[in-house]
mmCIF file with all atom_site columns, C-alpha atoms in Angstrom:
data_model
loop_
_atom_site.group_PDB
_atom_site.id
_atom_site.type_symbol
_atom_site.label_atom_id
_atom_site.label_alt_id
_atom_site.label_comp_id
_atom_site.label_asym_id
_atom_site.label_entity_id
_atom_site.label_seq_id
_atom_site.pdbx_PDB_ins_code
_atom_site.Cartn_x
_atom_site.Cartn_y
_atom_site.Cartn_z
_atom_site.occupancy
_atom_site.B_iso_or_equiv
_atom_site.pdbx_formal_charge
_atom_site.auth_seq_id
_atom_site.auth_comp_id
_atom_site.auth_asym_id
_atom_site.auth_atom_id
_atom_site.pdbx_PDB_model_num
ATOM 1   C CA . UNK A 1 1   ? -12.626 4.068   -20.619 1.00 0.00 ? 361 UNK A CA 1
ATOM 2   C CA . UNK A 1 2   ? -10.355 6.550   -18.866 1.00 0.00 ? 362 UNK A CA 1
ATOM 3   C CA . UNK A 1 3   ? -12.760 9.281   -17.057 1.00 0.00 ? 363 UNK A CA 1
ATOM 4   C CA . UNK A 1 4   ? -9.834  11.217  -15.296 1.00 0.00 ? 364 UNK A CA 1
ATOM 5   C CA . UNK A 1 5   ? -8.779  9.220   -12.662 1.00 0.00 ? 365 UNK A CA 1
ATOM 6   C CA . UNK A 1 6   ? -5.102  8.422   -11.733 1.00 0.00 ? 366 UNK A CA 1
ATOM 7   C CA . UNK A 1 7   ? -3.595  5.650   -10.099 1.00 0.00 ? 367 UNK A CA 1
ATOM 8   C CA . UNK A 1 8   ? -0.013  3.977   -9.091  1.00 0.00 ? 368 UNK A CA 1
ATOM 9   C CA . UNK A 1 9   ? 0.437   0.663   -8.279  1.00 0.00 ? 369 UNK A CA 1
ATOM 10  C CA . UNK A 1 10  ? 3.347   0.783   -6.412  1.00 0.00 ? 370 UNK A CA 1
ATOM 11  C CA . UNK A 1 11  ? 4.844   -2.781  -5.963  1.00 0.00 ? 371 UNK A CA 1
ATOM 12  C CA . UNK A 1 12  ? 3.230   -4.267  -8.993  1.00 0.00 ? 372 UNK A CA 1
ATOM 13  C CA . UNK A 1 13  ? 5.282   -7.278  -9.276  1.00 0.00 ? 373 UNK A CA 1
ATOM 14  C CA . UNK A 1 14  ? 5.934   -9.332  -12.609 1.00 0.00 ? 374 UNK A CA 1
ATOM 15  C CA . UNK A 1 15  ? 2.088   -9.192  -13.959 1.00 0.00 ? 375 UNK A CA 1
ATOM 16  C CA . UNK A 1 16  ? 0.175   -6.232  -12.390 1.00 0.00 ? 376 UNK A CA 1
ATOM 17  C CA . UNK A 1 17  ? -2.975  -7.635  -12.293 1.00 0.00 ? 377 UNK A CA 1
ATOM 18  C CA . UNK A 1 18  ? -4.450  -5.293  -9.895  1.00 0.00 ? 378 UNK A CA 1
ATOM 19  C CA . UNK A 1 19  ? -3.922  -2.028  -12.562 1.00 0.00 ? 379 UNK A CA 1
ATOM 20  C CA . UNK A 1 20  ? -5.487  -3.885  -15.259 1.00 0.00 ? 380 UNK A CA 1
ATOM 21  C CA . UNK A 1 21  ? -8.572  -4.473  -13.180 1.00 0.00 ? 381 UNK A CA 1
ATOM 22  C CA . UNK A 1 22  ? -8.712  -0.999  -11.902 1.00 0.00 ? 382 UNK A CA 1
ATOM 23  C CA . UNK A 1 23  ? -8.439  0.371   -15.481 1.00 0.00 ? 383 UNK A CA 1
ATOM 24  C CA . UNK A 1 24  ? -10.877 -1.873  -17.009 1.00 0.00 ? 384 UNK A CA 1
ATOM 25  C CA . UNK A 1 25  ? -13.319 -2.241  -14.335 1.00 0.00 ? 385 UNK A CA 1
ATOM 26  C CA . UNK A 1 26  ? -13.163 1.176   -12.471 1.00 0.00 ? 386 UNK A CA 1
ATOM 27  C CA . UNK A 1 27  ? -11.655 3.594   -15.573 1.00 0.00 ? 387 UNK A CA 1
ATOM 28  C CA . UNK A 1 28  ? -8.368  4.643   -13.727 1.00 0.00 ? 388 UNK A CA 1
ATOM 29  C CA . UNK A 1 29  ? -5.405  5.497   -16.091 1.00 0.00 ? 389 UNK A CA 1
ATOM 30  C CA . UNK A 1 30  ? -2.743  3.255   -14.093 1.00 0.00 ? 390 UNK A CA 1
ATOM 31  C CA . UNK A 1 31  ? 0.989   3.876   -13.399 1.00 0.00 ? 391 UNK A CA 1
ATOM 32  C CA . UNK A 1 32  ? 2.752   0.603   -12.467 1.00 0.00 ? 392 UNK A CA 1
ATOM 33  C CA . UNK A 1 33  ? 6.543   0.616   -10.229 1.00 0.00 ? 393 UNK A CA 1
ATOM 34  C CA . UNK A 1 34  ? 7.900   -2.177  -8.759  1.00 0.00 ? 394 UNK A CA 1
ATOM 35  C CA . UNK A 1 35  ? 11.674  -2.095  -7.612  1.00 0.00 ? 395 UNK A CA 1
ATOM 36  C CA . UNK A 1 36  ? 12.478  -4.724  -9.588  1.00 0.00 ? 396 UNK A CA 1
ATOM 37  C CA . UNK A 1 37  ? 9.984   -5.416  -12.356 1.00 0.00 ? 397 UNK A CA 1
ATOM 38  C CA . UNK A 1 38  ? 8.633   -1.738  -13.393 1.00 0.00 ? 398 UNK A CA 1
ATOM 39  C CA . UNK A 1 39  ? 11.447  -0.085  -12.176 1.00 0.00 ? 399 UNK A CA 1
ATOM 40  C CA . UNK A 1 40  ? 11.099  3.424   -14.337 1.00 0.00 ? 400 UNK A CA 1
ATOM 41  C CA . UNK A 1 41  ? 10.456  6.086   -11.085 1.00 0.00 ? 401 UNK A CA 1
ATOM 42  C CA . UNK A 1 42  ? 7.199   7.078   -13.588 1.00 0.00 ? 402 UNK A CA 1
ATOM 43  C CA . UNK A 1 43  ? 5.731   8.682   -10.176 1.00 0.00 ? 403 UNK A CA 1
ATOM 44  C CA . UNK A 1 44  ? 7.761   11.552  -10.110 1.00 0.00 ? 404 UNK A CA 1
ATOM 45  C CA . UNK A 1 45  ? 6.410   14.629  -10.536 1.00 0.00 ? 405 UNK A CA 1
ATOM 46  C CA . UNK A 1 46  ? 2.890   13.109  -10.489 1.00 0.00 ? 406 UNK A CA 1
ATOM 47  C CA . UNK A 1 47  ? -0.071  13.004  -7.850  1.00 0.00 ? 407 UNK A CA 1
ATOM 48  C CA . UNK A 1 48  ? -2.468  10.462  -7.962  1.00 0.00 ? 408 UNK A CA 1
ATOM 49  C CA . UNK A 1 49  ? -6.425  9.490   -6.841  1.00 0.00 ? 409 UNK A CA 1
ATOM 50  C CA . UNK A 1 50  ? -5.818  6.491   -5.671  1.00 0.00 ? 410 UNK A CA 1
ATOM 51  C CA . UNK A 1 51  ? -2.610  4.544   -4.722  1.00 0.00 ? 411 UNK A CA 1
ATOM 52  C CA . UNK A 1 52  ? -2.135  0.564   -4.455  1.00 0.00 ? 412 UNK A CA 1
ATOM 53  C CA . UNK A 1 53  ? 0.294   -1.588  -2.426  1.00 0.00 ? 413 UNK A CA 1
ATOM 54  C CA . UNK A 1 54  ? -0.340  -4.859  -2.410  1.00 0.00 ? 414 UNK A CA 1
ATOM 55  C CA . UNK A 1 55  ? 1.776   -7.429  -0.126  1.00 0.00 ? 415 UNK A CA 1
ATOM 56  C CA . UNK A 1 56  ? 4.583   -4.500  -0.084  1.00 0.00 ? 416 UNK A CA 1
ATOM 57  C CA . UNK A 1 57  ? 4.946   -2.900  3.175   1.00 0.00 ? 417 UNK A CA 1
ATOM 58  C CA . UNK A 1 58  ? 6.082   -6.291  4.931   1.00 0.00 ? 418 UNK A CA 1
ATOM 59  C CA . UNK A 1 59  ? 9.102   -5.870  3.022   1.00 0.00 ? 419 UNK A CA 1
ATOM 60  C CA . UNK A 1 60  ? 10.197  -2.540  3.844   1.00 0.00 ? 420 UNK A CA 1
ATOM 61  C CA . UNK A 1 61  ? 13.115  -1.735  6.480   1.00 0.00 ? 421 UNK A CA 1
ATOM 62  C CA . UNK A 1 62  ? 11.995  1.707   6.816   1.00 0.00 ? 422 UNK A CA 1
ATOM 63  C CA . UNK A 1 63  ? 8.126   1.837   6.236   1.00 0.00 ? 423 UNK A CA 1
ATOM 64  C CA . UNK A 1 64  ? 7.392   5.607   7.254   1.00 0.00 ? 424 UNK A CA 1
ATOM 65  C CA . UNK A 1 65  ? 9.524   6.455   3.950   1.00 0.00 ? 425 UNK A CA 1
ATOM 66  C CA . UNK A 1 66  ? 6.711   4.660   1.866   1.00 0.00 ? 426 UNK A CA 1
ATOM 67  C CA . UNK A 1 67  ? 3.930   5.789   3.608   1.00 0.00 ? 427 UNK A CA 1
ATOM 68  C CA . UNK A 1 68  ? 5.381   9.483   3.379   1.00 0.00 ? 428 UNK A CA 1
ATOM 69  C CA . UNK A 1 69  ? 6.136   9.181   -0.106  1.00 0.00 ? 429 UNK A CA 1
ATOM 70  C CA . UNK A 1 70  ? 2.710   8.439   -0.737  1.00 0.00 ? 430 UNK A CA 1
ATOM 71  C CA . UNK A 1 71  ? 1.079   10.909  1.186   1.00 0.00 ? 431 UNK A CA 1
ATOM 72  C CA . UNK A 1 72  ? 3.136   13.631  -0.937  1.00 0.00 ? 432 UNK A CA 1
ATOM 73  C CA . UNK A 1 73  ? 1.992   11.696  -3.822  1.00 0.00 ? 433 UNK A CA 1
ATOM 74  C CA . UNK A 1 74  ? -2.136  11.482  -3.341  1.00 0.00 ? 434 UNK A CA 1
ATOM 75  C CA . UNK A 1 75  ? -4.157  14.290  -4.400  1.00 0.00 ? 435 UNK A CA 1
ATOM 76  C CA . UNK A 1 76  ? -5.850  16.474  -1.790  1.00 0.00 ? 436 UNK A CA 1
ATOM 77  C CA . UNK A 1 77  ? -8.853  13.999  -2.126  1.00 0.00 ? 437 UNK A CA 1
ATOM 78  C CA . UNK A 1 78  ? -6.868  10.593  -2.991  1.00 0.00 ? 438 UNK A CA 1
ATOM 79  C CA . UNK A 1 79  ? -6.795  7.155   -1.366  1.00 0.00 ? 439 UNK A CA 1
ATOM 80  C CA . UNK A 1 80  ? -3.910  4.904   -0.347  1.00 0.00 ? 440 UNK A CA 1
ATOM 81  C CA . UNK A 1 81  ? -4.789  1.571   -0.230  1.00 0.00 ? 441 UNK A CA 1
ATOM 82  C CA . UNK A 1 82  ? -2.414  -1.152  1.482   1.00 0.00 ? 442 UNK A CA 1
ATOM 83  C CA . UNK A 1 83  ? -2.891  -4.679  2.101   1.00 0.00 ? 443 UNK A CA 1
ATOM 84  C CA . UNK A 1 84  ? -0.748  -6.981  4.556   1.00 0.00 ? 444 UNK A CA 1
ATOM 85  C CA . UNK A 1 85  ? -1.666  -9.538  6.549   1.00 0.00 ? 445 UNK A CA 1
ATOM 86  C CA . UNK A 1 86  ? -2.457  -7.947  10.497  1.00 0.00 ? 446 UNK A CA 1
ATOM 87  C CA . UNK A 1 87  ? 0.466   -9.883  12.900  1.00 0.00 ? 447 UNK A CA 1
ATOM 88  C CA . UNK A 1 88  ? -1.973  -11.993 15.224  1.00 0.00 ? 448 UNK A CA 1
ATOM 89  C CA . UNK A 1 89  ? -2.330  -10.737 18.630  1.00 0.00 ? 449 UNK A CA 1
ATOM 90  C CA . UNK A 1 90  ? -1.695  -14.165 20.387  1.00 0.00 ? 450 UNK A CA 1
ATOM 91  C CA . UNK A 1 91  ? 2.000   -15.262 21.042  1.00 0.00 ? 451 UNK A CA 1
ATOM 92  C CA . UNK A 1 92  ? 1.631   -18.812 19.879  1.00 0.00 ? 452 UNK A CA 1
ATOM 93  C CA . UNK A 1 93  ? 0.306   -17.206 16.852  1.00 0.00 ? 453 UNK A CA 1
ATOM 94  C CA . UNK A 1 94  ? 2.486   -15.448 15.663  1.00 0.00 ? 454 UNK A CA 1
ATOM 95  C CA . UNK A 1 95  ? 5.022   -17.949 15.990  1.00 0.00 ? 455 UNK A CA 1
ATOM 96  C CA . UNK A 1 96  ? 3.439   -20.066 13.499  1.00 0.00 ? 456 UNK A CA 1
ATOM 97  C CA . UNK A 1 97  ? 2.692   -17.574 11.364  1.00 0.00 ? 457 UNK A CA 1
ATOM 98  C CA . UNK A 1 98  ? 3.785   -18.236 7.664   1.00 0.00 ? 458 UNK A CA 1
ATOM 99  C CA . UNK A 1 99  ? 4.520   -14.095 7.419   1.00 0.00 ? 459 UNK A CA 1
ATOM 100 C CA . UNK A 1 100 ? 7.526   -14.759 10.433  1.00 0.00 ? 460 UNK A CA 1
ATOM 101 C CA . UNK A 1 101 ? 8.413   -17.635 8.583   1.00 0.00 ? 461 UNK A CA 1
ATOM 102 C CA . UNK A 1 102 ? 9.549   -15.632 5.238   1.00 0.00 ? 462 UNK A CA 1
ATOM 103 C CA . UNK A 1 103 ? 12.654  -14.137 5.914   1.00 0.00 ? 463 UNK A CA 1
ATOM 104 C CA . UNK A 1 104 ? 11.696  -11.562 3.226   1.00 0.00 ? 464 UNK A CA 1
ATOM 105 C CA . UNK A 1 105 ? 9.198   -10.221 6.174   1.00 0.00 ? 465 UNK A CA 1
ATOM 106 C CA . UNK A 1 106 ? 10.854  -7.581  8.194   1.00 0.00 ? 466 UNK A CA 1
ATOM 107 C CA . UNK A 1 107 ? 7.871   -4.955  8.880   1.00 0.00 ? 467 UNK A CA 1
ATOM 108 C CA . UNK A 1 108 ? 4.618   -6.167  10.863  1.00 0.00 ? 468 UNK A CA 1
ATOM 109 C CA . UNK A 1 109 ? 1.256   -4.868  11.038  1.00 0.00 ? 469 UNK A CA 1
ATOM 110 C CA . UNK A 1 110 ? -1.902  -3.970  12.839  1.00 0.00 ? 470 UNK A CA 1
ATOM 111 C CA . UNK A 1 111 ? -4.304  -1.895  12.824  1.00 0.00 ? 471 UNK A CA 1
ATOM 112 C CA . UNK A 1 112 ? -2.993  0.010   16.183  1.00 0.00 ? 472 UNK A CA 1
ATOM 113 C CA . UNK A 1 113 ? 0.566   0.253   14.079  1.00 0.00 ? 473 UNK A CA 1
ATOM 114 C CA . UNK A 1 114 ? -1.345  1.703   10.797  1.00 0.00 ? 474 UNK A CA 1
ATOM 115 C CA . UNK A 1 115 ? -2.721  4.343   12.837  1.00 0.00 ? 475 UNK A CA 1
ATOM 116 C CA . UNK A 1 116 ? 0.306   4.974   14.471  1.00 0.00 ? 476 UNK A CA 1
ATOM 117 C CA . UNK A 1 117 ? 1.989   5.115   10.792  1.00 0.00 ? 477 UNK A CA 1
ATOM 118 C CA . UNK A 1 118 ? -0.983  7.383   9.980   1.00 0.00 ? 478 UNK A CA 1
ATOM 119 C CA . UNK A 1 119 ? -0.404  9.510   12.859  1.00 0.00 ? 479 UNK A CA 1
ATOM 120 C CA . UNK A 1 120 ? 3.456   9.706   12.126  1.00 0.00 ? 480 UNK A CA 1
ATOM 121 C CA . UNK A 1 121 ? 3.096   10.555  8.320   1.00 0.00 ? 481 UNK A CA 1
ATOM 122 C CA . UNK A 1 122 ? 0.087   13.169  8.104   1.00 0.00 ? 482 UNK A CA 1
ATOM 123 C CA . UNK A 1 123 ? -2.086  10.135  7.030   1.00 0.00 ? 483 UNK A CA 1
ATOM 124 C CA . UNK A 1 124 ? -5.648  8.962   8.632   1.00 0.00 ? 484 UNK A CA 1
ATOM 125 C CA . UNK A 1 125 ? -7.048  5.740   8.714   1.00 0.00 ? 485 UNK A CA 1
ATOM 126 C CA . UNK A 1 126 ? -10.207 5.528   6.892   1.00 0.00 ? 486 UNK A CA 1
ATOM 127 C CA . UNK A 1 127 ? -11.134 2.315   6.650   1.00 0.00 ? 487 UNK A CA 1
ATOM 128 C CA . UNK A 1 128 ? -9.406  -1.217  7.873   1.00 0.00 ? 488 UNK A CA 1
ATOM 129 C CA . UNK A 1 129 ? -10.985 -4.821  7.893   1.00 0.00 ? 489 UNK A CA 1
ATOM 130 C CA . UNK A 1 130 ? -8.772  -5.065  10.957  1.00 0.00 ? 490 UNK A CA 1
ATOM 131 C CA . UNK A 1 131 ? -7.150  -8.010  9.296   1.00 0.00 ? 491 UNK A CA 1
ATOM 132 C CA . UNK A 1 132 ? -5.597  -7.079  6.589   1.00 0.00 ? 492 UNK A CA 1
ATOM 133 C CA . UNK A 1 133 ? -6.385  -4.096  4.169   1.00 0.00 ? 493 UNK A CA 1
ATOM 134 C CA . UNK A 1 134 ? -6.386  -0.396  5.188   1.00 0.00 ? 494 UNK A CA 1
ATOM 135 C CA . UNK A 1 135 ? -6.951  2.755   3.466   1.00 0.00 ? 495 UNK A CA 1
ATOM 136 C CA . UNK A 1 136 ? -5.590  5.992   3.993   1.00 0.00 ? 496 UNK A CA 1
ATOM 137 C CA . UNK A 1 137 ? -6.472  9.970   3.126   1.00 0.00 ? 497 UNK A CA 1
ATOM 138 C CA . UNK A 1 138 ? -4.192  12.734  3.737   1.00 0.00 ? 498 UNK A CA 1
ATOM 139 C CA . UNK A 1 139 ? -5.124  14.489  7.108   1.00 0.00 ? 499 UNK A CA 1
ATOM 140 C CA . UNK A 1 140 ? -6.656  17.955  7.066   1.00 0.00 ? 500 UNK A CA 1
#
């Protein structure tokens, strides 16, 4: 039941779970990309209602590129959607943090660093949990 809506789940890992849902449950016709399972760029050229990274972002050396790339990607209208775990704001806890701990984890969040992102990349911050998922429109 497709009723127009576009997605991209960028990141999708080995079994994009999240697309299925979101074209079953919610009708979005889903593009999947993930740099090293879904690797065909099957984004380009495209602009999309709604756009998913899920436990991505920590990974990235250069986040703004992302975060630009989708804001030229999202429809006038569309929705980014990013989840990662907020860095805690206490010393101690950070150090014993199991996101410092993987060495895969080079980018940390919160939500004073999305807005910042936001800020830097024509994005706005239109919703955040203030723990770990935030959502983003393009700024007018």
């Amino acid at each position: 039941m497709t009723i127009g809506r576009k997605g991209l789940d960028f990141g999708s890992g080995p079994s994009p779970v999240l697309a299925k849902i979101l074209e079953r449950d919610y009708g979005y016709d889903m593009d999947i990309y993930d740099l090293f399972y879904a690797t065909e760029k099957v984004y380009q050229d495209r602009r999309y209602d709604l756009i998913t990274s899920t436990e991505v972002v920590e990974h990235l050396a250069d986040p703004l590129v992302f975060f630009k790339f989708a804001r030229d990607h999202l429809r006038e209208d569309g929705l980014l959607a990013v989840m990662t775990l907020f860095h805690p704001e206490e010393d101690e806890a950070i150090l014993k943090s199991h996101y410092l701990r993987d060495m895969t984890h080079i980018s940390f969040f919160s939500l004073k660093t999305m807005e910042t992102v936001a800020a830097l990349t024509g994005l706005e911050v239109v919703y955040s949990d203030h723990k770990r998922y935030t959502a983003f429109r393009k700024s007018l």
